[in-house]
PDB file of C-alpha atoms in Angstrom:
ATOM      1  CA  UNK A  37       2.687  30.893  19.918  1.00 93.00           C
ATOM      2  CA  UNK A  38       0.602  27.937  19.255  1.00 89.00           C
ATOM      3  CA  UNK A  39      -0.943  25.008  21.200  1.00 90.00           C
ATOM      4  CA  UNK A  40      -0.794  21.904  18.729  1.00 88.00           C
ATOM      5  CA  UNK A  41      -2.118  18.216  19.216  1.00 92.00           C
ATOM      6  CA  UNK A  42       0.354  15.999  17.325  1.00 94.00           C
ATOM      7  CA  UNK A  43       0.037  12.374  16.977  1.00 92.00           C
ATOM      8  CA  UNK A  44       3.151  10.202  16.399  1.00 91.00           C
ATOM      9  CA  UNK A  45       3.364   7.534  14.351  1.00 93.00           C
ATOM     10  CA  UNK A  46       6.642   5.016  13.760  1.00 93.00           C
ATOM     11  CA  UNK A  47       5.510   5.128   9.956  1.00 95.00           C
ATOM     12  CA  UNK A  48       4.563   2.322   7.221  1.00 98.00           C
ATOM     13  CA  UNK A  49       5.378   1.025   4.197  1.00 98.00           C
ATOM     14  CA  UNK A  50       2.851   0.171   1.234  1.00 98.00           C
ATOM     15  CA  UNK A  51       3.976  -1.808  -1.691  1.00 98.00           C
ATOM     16  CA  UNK A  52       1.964  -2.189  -5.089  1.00 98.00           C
ATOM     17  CA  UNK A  53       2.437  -6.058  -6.143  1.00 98.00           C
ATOM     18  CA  UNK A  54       3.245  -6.636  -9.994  1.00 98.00           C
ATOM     19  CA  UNK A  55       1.838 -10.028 -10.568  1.00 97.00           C
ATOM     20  CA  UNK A  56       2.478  -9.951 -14.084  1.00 97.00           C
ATOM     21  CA  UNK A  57       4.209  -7.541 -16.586  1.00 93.00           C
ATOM     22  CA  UNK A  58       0.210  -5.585 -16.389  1.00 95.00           C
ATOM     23  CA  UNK A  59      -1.605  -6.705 -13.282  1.00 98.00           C
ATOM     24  CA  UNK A  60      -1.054  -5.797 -10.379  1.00 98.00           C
ATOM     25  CA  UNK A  61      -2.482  -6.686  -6.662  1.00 98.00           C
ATOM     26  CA  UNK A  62      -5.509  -4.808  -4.931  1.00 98.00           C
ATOM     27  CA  UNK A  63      -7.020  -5.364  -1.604  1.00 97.00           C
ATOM     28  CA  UNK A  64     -10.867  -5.235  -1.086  1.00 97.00           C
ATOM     29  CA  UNK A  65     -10.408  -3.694   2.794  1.00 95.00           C
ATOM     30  CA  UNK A  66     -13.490  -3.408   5.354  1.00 93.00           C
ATOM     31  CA  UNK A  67     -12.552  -0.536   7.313  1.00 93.00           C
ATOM     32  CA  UNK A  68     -14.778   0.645   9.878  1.00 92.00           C
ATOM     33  CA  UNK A  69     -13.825   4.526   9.754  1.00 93.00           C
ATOM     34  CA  UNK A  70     -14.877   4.692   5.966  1.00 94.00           C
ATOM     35  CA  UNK A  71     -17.853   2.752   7.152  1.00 94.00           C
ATOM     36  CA  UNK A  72     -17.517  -0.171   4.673  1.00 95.00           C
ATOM     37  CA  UNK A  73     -15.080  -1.936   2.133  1.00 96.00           C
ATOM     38  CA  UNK A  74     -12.412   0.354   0.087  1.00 97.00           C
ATOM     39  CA  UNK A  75      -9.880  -0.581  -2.302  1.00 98.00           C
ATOM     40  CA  UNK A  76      -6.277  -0.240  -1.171  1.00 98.00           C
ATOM     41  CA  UNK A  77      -2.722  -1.850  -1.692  1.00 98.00           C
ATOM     42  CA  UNK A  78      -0.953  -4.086   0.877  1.00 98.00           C
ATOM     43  CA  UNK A  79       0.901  -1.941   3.625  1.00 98.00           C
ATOM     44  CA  UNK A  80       0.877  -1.537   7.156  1.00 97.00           C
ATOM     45  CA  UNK A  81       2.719   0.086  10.283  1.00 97.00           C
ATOM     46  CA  UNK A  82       6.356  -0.403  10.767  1.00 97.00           C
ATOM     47  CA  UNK A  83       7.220  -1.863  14.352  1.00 95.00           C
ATOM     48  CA  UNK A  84       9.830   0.385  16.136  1.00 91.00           C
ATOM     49  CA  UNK A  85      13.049   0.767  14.409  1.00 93.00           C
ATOM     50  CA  UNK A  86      11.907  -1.532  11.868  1.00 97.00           C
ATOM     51  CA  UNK A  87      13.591  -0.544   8.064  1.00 98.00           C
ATOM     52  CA  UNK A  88      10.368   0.437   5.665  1.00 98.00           C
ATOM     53  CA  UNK A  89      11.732  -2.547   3.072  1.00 98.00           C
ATOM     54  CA  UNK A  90      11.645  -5.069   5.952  1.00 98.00           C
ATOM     55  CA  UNK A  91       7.962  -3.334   6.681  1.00 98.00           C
ATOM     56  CA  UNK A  92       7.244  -3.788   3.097  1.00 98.00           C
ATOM     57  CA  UNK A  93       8.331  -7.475   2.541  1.00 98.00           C
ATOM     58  CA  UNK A  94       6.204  -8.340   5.891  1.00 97.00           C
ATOM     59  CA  UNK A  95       3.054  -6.545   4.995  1.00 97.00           C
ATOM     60  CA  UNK A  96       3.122  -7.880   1.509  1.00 98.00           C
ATOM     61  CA  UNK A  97       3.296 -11.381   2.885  1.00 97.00           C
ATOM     62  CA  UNK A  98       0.560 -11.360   5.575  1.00 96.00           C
ATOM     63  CA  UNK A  99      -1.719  -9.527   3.741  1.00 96.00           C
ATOM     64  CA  UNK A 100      -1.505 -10.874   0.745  1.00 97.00           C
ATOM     65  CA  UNK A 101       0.557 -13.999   0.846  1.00 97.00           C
ATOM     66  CA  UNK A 102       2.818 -13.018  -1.564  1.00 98.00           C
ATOM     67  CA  UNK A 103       7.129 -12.815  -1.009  1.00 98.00           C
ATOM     68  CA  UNK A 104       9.043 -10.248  -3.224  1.00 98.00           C
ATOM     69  CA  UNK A 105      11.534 -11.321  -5.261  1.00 97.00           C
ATOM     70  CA  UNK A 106      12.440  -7.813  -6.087  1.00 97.00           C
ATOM     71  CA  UNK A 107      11.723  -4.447  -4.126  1.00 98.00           C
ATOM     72  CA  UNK A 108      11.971  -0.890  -5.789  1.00 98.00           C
ATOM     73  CA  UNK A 109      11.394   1.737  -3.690  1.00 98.00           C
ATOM     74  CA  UNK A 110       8.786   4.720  -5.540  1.00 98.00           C
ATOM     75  CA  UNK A 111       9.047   7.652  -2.572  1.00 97.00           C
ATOM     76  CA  UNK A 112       7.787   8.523   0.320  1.00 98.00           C
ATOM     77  CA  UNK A 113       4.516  10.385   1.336  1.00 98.00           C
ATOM     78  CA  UNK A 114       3.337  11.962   4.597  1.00 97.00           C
ATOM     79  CA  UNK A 115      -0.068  10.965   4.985  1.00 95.00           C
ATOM     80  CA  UNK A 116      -1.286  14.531   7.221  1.00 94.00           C
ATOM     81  CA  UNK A 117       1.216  16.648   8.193  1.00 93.00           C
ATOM     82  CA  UNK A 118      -1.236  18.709  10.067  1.00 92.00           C
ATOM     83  CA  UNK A 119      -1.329  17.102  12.665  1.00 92.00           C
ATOM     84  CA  UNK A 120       0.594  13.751  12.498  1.00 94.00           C
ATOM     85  CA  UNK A 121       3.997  12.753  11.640  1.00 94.00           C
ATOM     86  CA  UNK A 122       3.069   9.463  10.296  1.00 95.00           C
ATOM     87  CA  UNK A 123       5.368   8.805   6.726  1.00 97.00           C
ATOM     88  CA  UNK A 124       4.775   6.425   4.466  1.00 98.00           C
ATOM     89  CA  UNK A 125       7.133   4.615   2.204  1.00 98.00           C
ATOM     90  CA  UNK A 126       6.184   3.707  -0.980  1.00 98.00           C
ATOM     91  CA  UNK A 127       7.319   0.712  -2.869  1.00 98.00           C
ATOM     92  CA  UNK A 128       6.461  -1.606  -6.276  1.00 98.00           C
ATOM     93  CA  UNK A 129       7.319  -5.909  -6.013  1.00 98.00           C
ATOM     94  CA  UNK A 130       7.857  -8.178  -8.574  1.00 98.00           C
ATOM     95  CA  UNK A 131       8.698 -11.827  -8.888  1.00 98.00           C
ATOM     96  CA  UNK A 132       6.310 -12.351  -7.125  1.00 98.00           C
ATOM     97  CA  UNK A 133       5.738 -16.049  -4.727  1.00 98.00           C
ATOM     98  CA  UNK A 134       2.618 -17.345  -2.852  1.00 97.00           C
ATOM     99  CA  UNK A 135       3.465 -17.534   1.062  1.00 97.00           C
ATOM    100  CA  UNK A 136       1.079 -18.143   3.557  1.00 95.00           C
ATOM    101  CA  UNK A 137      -1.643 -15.174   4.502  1.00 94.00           C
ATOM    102  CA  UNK A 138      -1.336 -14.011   7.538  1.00 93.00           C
ATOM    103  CA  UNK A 139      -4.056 -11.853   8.213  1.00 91.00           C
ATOM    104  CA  UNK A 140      -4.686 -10.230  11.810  1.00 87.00           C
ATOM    105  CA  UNK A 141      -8.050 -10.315  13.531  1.00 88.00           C
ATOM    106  CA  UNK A 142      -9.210  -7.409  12.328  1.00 86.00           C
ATOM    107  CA  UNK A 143      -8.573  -7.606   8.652  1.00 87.00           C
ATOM    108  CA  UNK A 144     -11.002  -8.667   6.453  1.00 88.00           C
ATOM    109  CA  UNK A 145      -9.639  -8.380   2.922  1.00 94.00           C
ATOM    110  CA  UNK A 146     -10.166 -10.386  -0.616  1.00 96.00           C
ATOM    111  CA  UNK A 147      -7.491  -9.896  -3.087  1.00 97.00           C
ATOM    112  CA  UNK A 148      -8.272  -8.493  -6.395  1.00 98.00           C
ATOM    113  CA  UNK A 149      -6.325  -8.609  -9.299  1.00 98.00           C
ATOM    114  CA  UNK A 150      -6.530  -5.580 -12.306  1.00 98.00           C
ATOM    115  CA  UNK A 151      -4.533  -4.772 -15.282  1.00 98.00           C
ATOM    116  CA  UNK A 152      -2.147  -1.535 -13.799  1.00 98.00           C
ATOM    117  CA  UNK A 153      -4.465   0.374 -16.195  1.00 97.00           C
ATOM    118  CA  UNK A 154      -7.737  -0.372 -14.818  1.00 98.00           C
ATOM    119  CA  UNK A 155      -6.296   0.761 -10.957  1.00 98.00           C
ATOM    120  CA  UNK A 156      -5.354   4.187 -12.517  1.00 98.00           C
ATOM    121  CA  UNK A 157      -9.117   4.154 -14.084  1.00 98.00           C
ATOM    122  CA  UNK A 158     -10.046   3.521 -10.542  1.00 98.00           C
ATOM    123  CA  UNK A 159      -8.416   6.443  -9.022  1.00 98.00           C
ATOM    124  CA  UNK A 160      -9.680   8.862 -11.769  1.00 98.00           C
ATOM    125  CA  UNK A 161     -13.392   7.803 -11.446  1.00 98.00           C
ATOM    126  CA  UNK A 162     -12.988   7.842  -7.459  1.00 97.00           C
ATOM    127  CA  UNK A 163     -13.909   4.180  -7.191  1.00 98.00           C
ATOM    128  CA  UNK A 164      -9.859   3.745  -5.417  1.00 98.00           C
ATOM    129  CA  UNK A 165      -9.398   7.154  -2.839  1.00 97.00           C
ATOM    130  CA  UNK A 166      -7.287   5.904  -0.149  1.00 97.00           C
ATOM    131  CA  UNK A 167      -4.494   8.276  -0.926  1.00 97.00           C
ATOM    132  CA  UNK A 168      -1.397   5.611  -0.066  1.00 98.00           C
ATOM    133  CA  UNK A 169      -2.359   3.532  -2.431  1.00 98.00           C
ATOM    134  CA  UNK A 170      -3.067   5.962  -5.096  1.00 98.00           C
ATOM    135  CA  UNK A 171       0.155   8.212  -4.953  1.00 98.00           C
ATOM    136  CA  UNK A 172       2.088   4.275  -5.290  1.00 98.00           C
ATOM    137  CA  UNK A 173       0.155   3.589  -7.864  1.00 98.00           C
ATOM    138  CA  UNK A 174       0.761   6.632 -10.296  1.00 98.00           C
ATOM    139  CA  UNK A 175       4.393   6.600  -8.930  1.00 98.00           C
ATOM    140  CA  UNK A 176       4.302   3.014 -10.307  1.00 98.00           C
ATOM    141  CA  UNK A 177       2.657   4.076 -13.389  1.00 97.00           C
ATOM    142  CA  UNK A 178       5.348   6.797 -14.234  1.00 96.00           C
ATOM    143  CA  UNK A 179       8.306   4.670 -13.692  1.00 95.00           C
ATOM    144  CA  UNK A 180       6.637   1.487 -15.913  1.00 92.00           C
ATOM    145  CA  UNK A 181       6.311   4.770 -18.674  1.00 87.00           C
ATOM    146  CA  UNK A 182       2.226   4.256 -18.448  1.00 87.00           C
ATOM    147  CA  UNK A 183       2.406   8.224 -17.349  1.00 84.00           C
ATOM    148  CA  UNK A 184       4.708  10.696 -18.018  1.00 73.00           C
TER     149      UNK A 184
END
């Protein structure tokens, strides 16, 4: 018998945005647990009850002012199963249109935009290591046939 902390979580959605046929969408984040900017793809929490793909087209629009013309869903990930139940669905957009930014007053981001192939240099040489965004990116990767 064990005493356990658990923290609930109604989950999130992250989406990594083709903007071309090689490019894709990266945000430059300030977070203040890391203690400064990191790179990371568009996602956010679901609100309660909310369908990840209905997360997914949301986040992608406020954060980076894009609309999906196509979804394709790349997995799911749970982000630290020690000691929180918080899932993560993982999904790549194309056909891509600009929309508004919405941003919320805590977000500080600038949009960056990198060949598929230089993000995947970026997780390897530790300069992308928020773990969402790199799990959607190799997923993303594998299914284009970058990775096998």
């Amino acid at each position: 018998q064990a005493t356990l902390d658990t923290v609930r979580h109604p989950g999130a959605a992250a989406i990594v945005p083709f903007v071309s046929e090689d490019d894709v969408l990266l945000i430059r984040q300030y977070r203040y647990a890391t203690g400064g900017e990191i790179f990371e793809i568009p996602a956010g929490k679901r609100d309660p009850g909310e369908d990840p793909r209905t997360c997914a087209i949301r986040e992608l629009e406020e954060e980076a002012g894009k609309r999906a013309g196509r979804l394709e869903a790349l997995g799911s990930i749970w982000t630290a199963p020690g000691f929180t139940d918080e899932k993560i669905y993982l999904f790549a957009a194309y056909d891509l249109d600009d929309v508004p930014q919405r941003l919320e007053d805590d977000e500080i981001i600038e949009i960056v935009t990198v060949p598929l192939s230089r993000a995947l240099e970026m997780v390897w040489d530790g300069e992308l290591i928020d773990a969402k965004s790199a799990i959607a990116l190799v997923h993303a990767a594998r299914k284009r046939g970058v990775l096998s």
